[in-house]
XYZ file of C-alpha atoms in Angstrom:
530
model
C 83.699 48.051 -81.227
C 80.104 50.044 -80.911
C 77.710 49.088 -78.077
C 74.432 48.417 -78.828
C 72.093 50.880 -77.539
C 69.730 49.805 -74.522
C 66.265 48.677 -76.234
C 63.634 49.547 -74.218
C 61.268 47.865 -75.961
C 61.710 44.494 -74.436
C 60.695 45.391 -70.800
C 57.398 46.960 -72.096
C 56.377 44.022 -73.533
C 57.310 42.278 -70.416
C 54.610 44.026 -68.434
C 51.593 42.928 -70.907
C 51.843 39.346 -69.758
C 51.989 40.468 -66.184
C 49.177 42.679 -65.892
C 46.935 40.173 -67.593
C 48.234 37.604 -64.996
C 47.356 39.625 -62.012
C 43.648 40.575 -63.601
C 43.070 37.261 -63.677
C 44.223 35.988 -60.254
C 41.753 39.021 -59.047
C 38.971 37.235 -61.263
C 39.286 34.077 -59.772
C 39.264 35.771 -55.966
C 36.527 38.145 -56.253
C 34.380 34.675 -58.120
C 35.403 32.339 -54.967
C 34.324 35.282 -52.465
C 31.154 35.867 -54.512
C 30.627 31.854 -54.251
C 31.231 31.591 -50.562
C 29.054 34.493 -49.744
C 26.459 32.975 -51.537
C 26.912 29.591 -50.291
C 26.869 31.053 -46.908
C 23.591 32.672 -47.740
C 22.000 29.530 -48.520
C 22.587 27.735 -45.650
C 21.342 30.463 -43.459
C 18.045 30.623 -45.341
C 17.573 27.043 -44.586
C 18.407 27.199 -41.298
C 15.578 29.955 -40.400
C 13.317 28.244 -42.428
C 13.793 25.051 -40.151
C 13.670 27.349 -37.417
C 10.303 29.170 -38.530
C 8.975 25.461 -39.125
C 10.187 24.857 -35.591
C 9.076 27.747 -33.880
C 5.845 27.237 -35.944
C 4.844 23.742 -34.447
C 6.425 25.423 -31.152
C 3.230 28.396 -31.334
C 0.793 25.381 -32.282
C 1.393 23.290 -29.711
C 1.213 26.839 -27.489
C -2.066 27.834 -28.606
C -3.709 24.440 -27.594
C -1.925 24.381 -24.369
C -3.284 27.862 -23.987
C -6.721 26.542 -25.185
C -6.609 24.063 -21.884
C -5.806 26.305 -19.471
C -7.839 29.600 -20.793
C -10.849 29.722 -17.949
C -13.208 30.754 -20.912
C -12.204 27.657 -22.820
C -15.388 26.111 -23.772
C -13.040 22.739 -25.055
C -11.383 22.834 -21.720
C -15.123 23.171 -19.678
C -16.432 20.114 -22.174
C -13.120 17.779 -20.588
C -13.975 18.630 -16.966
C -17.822 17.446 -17.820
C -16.854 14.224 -19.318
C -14.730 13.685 -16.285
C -17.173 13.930 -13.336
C -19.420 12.079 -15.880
C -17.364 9.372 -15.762
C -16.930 9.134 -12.265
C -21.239 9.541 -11.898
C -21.467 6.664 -14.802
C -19.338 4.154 -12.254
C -21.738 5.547 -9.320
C -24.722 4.924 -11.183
C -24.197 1.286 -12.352
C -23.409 0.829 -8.474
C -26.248 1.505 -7.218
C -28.498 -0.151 -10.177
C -29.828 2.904 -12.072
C -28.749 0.986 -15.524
C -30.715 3.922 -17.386
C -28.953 6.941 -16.178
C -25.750 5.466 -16.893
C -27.066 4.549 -20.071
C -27.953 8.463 -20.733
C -24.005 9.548 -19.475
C -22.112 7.134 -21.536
C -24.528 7.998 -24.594
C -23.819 11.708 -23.717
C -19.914 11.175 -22.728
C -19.390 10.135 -26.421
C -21.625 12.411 -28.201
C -19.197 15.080 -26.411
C -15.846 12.570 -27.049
C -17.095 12.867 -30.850
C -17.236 16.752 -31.120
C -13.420 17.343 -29.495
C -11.779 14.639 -31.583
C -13.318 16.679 -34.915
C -11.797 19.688 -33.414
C -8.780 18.473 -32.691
C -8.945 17.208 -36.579
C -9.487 20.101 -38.365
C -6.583 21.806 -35.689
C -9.373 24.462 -34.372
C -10.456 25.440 -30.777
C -14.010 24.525 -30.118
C -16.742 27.309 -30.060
C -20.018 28.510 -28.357
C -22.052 28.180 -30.566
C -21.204 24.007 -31.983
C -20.507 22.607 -28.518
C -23.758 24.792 -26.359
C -25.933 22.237 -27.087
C -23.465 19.201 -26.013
C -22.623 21.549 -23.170
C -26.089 21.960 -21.670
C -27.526 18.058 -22.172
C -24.209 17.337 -20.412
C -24.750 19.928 -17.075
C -28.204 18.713 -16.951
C -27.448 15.387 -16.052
C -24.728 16.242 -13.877
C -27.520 18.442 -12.329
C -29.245 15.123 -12.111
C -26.624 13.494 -10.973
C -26.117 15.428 -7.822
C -30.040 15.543 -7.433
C -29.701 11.520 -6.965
C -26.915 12.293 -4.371
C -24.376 11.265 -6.574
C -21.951 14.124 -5.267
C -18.397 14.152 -4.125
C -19.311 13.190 -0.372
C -21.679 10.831 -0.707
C -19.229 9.017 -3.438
C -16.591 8.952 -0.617
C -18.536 6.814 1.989
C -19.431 4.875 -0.679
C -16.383 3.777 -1.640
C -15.037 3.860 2.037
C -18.387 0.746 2.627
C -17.167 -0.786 -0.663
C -13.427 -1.038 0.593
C -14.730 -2.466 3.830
C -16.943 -5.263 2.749
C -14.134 -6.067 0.496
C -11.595 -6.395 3.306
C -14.190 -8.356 4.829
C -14.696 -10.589 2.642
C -10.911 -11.075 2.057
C -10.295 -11.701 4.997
C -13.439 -14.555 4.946
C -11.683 -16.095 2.059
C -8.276 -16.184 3.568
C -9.460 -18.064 6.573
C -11.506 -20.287 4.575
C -8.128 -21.061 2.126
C -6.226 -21.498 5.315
C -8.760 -23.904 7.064
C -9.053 -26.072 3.699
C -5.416 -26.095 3.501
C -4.630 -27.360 6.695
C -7.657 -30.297 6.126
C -5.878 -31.334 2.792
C -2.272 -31.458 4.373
C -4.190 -33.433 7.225
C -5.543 -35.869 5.217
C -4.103 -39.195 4.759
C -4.487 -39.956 1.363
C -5.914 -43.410 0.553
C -3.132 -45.352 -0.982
C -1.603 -44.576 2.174
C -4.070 -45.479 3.952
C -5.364 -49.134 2.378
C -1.213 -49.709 2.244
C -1.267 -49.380 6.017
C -4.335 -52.119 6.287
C -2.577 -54.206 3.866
C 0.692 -54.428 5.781
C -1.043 -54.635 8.737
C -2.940 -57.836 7.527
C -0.216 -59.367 6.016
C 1.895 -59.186 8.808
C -0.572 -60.853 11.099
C -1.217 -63.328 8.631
C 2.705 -64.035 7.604
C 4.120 -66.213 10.288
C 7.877 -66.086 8.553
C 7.525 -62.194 7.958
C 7.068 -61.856 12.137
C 10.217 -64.508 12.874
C 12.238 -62.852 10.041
C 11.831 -59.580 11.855
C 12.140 -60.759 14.933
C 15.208 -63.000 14.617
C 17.173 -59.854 13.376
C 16.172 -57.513 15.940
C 17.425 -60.190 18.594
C 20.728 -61.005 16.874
C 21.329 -57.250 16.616
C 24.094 -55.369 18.456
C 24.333 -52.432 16.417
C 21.227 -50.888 17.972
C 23.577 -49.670 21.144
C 27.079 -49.562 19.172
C 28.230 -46.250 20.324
C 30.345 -46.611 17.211
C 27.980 -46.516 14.708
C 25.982 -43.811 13.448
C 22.633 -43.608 14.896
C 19.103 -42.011 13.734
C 15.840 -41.629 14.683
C 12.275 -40.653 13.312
C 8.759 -40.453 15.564
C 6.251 -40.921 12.530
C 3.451 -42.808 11.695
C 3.515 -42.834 8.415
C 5.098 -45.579 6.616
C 5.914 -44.045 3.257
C 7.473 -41.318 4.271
C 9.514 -43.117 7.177
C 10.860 -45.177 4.194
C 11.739 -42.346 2.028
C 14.121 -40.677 4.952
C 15.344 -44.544 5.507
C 16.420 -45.086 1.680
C 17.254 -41.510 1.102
C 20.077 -42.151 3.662
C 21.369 -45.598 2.650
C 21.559 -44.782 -0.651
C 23.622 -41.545 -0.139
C 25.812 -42.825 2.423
C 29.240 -44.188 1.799
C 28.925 -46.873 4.415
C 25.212 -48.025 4.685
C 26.080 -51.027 7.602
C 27.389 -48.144 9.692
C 24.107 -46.690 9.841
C 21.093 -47.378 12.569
C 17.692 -46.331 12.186
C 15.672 -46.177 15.478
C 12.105 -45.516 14.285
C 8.781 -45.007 16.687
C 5.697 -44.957 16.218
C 2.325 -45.383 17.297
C -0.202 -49.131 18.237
C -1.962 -48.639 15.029
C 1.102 -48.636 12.483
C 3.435 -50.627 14.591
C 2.483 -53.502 12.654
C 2.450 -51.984 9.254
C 5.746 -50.668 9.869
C 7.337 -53.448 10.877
C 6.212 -55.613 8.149
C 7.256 -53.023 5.359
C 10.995 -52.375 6.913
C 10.747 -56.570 7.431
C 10.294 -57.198 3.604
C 12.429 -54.287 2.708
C 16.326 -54.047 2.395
C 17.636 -50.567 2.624
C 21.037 -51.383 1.774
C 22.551 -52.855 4.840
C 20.821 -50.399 7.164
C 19.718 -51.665 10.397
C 16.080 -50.616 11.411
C 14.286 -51.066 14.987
C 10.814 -50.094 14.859
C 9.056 -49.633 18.703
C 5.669 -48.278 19.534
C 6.001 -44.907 22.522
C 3.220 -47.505 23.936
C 5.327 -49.286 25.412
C 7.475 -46.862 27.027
C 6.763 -47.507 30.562
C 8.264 -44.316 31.950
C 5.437 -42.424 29.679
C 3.034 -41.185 31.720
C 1.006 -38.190 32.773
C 2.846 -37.365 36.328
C 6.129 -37.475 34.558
C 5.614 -35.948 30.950
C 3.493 -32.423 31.552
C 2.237 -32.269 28.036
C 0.494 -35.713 28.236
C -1.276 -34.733 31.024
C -2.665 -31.697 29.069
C -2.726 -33.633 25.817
C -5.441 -35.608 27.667
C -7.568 -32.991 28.579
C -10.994 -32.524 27.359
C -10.582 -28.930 26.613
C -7.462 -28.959 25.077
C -8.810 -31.715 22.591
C -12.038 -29.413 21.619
C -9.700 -26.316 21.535
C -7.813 -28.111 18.090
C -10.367 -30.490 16.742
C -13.869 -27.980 16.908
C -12.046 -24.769 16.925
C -14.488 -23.202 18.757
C -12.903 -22.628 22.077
C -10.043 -20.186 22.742
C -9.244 -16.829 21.318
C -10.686 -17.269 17.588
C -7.957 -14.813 16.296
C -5.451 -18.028 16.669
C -4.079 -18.762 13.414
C -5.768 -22.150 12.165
C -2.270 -23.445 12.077
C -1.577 -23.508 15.589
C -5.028 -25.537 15.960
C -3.243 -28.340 14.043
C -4.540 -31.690 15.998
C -1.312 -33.377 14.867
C 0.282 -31.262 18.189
C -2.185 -33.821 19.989
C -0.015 -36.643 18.728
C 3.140 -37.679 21.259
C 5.100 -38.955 18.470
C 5.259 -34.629 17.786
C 6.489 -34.437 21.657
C 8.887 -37.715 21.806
C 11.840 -35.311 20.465
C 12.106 -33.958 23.979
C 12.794 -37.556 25.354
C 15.455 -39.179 22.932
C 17.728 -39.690 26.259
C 14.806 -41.420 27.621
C 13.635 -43.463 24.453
C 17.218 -44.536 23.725
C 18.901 -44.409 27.117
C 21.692 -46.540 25.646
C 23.161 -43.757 22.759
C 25.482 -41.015 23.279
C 24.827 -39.054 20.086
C 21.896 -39.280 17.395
C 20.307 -37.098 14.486
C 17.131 -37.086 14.632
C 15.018 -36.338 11.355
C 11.624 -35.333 10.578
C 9.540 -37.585 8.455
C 9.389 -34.915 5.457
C 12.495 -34.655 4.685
C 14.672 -36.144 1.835
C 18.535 -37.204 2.609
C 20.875 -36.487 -0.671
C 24.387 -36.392 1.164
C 26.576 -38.707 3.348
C 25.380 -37.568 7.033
C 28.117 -39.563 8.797
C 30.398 -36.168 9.226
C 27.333 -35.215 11.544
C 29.217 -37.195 14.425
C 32.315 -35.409 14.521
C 31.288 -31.864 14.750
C 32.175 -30.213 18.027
C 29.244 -28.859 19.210
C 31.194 -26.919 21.906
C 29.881 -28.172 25.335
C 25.908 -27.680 23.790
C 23.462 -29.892 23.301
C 22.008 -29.200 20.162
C 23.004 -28.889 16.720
C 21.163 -27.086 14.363
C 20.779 -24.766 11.811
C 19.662 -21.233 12.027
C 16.798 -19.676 10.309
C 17.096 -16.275 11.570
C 18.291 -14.765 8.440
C 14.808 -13.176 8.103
C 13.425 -11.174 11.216
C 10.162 -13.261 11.439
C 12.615 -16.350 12.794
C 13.161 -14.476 15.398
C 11.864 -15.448 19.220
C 9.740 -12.430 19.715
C 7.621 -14.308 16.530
C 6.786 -17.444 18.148
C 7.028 -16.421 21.984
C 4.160 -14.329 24.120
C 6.535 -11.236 25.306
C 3.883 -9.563 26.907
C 4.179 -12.269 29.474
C 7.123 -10.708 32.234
C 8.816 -14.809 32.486
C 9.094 -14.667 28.610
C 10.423 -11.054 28.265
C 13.351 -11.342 31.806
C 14.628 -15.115 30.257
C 14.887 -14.943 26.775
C 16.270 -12.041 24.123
C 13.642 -11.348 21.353
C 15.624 -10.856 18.936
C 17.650 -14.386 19.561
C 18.218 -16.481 16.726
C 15.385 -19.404 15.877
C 16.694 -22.234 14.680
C 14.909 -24.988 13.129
C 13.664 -29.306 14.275
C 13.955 -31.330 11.525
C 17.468 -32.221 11.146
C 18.869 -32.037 14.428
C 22.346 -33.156 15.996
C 22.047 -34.406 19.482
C 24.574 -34.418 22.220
C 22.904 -36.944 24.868
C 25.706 -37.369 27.216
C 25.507 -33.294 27.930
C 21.838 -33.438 27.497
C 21.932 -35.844 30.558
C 24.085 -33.693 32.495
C 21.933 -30.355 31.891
C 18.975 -32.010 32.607
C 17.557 -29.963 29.707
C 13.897 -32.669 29.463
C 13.531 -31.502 33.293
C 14.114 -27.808 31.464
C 11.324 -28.622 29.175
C 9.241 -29.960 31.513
C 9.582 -26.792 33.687
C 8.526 -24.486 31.146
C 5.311 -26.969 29.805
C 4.079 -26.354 33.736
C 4.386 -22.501 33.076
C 2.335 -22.954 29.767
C -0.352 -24.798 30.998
C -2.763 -21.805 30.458
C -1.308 -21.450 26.661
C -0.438 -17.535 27.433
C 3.812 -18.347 26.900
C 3.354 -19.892 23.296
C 0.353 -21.692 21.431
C 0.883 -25.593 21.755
C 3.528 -26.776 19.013
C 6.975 -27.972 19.293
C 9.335 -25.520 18.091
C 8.281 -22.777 20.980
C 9.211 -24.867 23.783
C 12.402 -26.214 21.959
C 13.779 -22.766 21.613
C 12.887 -22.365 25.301
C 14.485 -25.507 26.415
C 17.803 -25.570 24.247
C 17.600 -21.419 24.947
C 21.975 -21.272 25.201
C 22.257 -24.809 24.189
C 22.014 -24.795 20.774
C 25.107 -24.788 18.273
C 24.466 -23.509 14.961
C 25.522 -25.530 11.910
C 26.821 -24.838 8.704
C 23.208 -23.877 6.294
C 23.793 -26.439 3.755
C 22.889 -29.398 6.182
C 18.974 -27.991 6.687
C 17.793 -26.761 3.853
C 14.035 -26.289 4.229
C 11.264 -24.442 2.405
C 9.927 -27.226 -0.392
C 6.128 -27.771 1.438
C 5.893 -23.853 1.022
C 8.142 -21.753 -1.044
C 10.259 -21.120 -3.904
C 14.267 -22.357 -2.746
C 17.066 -21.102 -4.343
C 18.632 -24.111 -7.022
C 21.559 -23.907 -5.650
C 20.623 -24.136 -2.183
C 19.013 -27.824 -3.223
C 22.250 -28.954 -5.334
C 24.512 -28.551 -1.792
C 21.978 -28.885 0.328
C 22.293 -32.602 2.715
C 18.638 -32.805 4.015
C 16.142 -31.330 2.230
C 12.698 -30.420 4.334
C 9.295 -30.528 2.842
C 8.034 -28.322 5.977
C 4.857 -26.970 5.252
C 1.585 -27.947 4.346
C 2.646 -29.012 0.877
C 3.792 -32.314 1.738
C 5.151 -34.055 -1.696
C 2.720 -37.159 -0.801
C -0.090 -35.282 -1.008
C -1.943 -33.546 -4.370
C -1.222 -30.508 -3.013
C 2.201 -30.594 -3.072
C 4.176 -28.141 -4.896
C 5.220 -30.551 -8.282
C 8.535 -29.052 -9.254
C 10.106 -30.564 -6.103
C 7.868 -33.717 -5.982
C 10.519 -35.388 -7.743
C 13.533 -35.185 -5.251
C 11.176 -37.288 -3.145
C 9.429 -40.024 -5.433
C 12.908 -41.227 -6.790
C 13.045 -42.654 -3.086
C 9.536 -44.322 -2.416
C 10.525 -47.471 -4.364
C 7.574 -47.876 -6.663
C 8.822 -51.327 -7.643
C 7.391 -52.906 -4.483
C 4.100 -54.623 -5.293
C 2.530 -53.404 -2.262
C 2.599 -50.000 -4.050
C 2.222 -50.841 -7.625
C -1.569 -51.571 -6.466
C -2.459 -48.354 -5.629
């Protein structure tokens, strides 16, 4: 059979197709380079133009900072006038030239008015619109200086104006503190017309004096070791009452509990009618008068003997004699009182007890105190707790240690510690004969140059290495004074109004008033009157 002869034909038109297929794969390449390098191009173009805006606001901002600080600058010598004006415009009112500092404030905005419309139209200022501004306004600083309104003259000025301020200040301060310490003096007059009015109704109530009398006699509890035993040295009924409620109605066992309370001959018989028609619970109450304590006299308690002297008494009620840089707070004539001294003669006022808290009048009880009797105070004396956790509590802030007996006993920087709730250990106070401790360093003080007459210098002196410190939340004190902490009041046991801001006074700070008043017992018709 005969081959067929190779046809070339076929490949040929094999190629066509092929060739056209590669021409337009190179189409489509060279059109998608073409678009990317355009695309590209784009993008750059608006990227320098944001950069030429950029770099244009850039050069504006330039030229006005360069404005400022060019020395020829007549915008920049226009701000330095209005300046110094403004300093000679405060100068002038000073010293009562109304008119001149009428003519620089007119002038001050005149030039205000001519760089805000430059600063409009985006233009530097020139010679020739702001000469005329430029002169009025050298003329009267020209003026000014003429009138001795210059640089050194302003300086003493102000240096005389500081001073009579500090002056005066200081005027105002002592004023604030001296009308202070009269209003947390004061007795207000409820309290006062209550006091009358117990006082008359127990001298006209035969039953009220047997009542009271009858149940002092038929009670053993006031020298039952066993029991727990407080006192207070107040005379002032209401708040006596408030620390006597305050503590029955927190404890767990109110018959356990003894009140010992002192005062003086004029509220002895106010007081003892108002805890006579009062129960508190099941508390017992004895109410004595430091009158009748027969071993209280001047040649065996120091500070009576000084208490009674003439110039001691005009030292805290005129004020006049002494060093007149003494705080008005240490001329308090409440240190004149011995029911503020009695806390140095518990063991002598109660020579029966072994152990007693003793409690300021201002305070407010809100926990059971019985687990007061069981701490181990270690062999001391005292219990109390510390209030050294700011420096100013420290001795060297209530103690003279200049003197050389203050500075070789005691460490400045010991701990203070505060009166107010206070655990004490009379057995060992017997033993250390710490009143004959107090007694020595009253001697020493006679002159005032150890401490200025209070009770909380001496104390730290006389229980000086005696003194146990006590877990914070028994004491909490700060409510006649200062802002305290809310939680510090939900655990604290005794809370103490120390202070001027006593909550039965007006002046007393209101958000705490209230953690005192839910004790006073406003039922009683004695106090609904007033």
């Amino acid at each position: 059979m005969r081959r067929r002869a190779t046809d070339f034909r076929r490949p040929v038109r094999r190629r066509v197709p092929d060739v056209v297929w590669w021409a337009l794969c190179s189409v489509v390449v060279l059109l998608f380079i073409y678009i990317l390098s355009k695309g590209g191009q784009i993008e750059s173009r608006s990227a320098l133009s944001k950069r030429i805006y950029r770099n244009d606001r850039f050069k504006e901002a330039l030229n006005i900072s360069e404005e400022m600080l060019n020395p020829n600058s007549v915008t920049r010598q226009l701000n330095d006038q209005i300046s110094l004006a403004k300093a000679f415009v405060v100068i002038a009112k000073e010293s009562n030239n109304l008119q001149f500092a009428w003519e620089l404030s007119a002038q001050i905005r005149n030039s205000q008015i001519l760089l805000s419309n430059a600063a409009t139209r985006r233009a530097p200022l020139t010679t020739r619109e702001s000469e005329i501004a430029i002169r009025d306004l050298a003329l009267l600083l020209y003026q000014a200086q003429q009138l001795h309104y210059d640089s050194a003259t302003m300086i003493m000025r102000l240096k005389a104006k500081i001073q009579a301020l500090e002056e005066q200040t200081s005027s105002v301060n002592e004023k604030s503190s001296k009308y202070g310490q009269i209003a947390a003096e004061e007795v207000p007059k409820s309290l006062y017309c209550l006091g009358v009015r117990l006082t008359t109704e127990w001298f006209g109530n035969l039953n009220l004096q047997k009542k009271f009398t009858e149940k002092m006699q038929a009670e053993r509890k006031l020298r039952d070791n066993n029991l727990y035993h407080f006192c207070v040295f107040s005379d002032n009924i209401i708040a006596t009452s408030v620390v006597v409620n305050s503590t029955a109605i927190n404890s767990k066992n109110p018959d356990t509990v003894v009140f010992h309370l002192v005062t003086d001959e004029i509220n002895y018989a106010a007081m003892k009618a108002w805890f006579a028609m009062n129960d508190f619970g099941g508390v017992t109450v004895e109410v004595q008068k430091f009158e009748d304590f027969s071993w209280l006299n001047a040649s065996y308690v120091p500070v009576l003997k000084q208490l009674q002297d003439s110039e001691i008494q005009n030292y805290y009620f005129s004020g006049s004699g002494g060093d007149s840089r003494t705080p008005i707070k240490f001329r308090n004539p409440k240190y004149l009182s011995m029911l503020n001294h009695l806390r140095f003669y518990i063991p002598e006022v109660f020579p029966a007890l072994k152990k007693v808290v003793f409690l300021d009048d201002d305070v407010v009880v809100q926990k059971d105190l019985s687990h007061l009797f069981s701490i181990d105070l270690n062999g001391n004396v005292n219990g109390a707790v510390e209030t050294c956790m700011e420096t100013f509590h420290r001795y060297h802030k209530y103690l003279n240690y200049s003197h050389p007996l203050i500075r070789a006993h005691f460490d400045p920087d010991a701990c203070g510690w505060a009166f107010g709730m206070n655990v004490f250990d009379l057995e060992e106070w017997r033993k250390r004969n710490v009143t004959g401790i107090y007694h020595y360093w009253q001697e020493k003080n006679v002159d005032r140059t150890l401490w200025k007459l209070g009770t909380l210098p001496p104390g730290l002196l006389t229980f000086y290495g005696l003194t146990e410190p006590l877990d914070p939340t028994w004491h909490v004190l700060g409510f006649g004074y200062t802002n305290v902490d809310p939680q510090l009041i939900e655990k604290g046991a005794v809370l103490h109004f120390n202070g001027n801001s006593k909550p039965w006074l007006k002046i007393g700070i209101e958000k705490y008033k209230h953690l005192w008043e839910k004790y006073v017992g406003y039922s009683n018709p004695f106090l609904q009157q007033f």
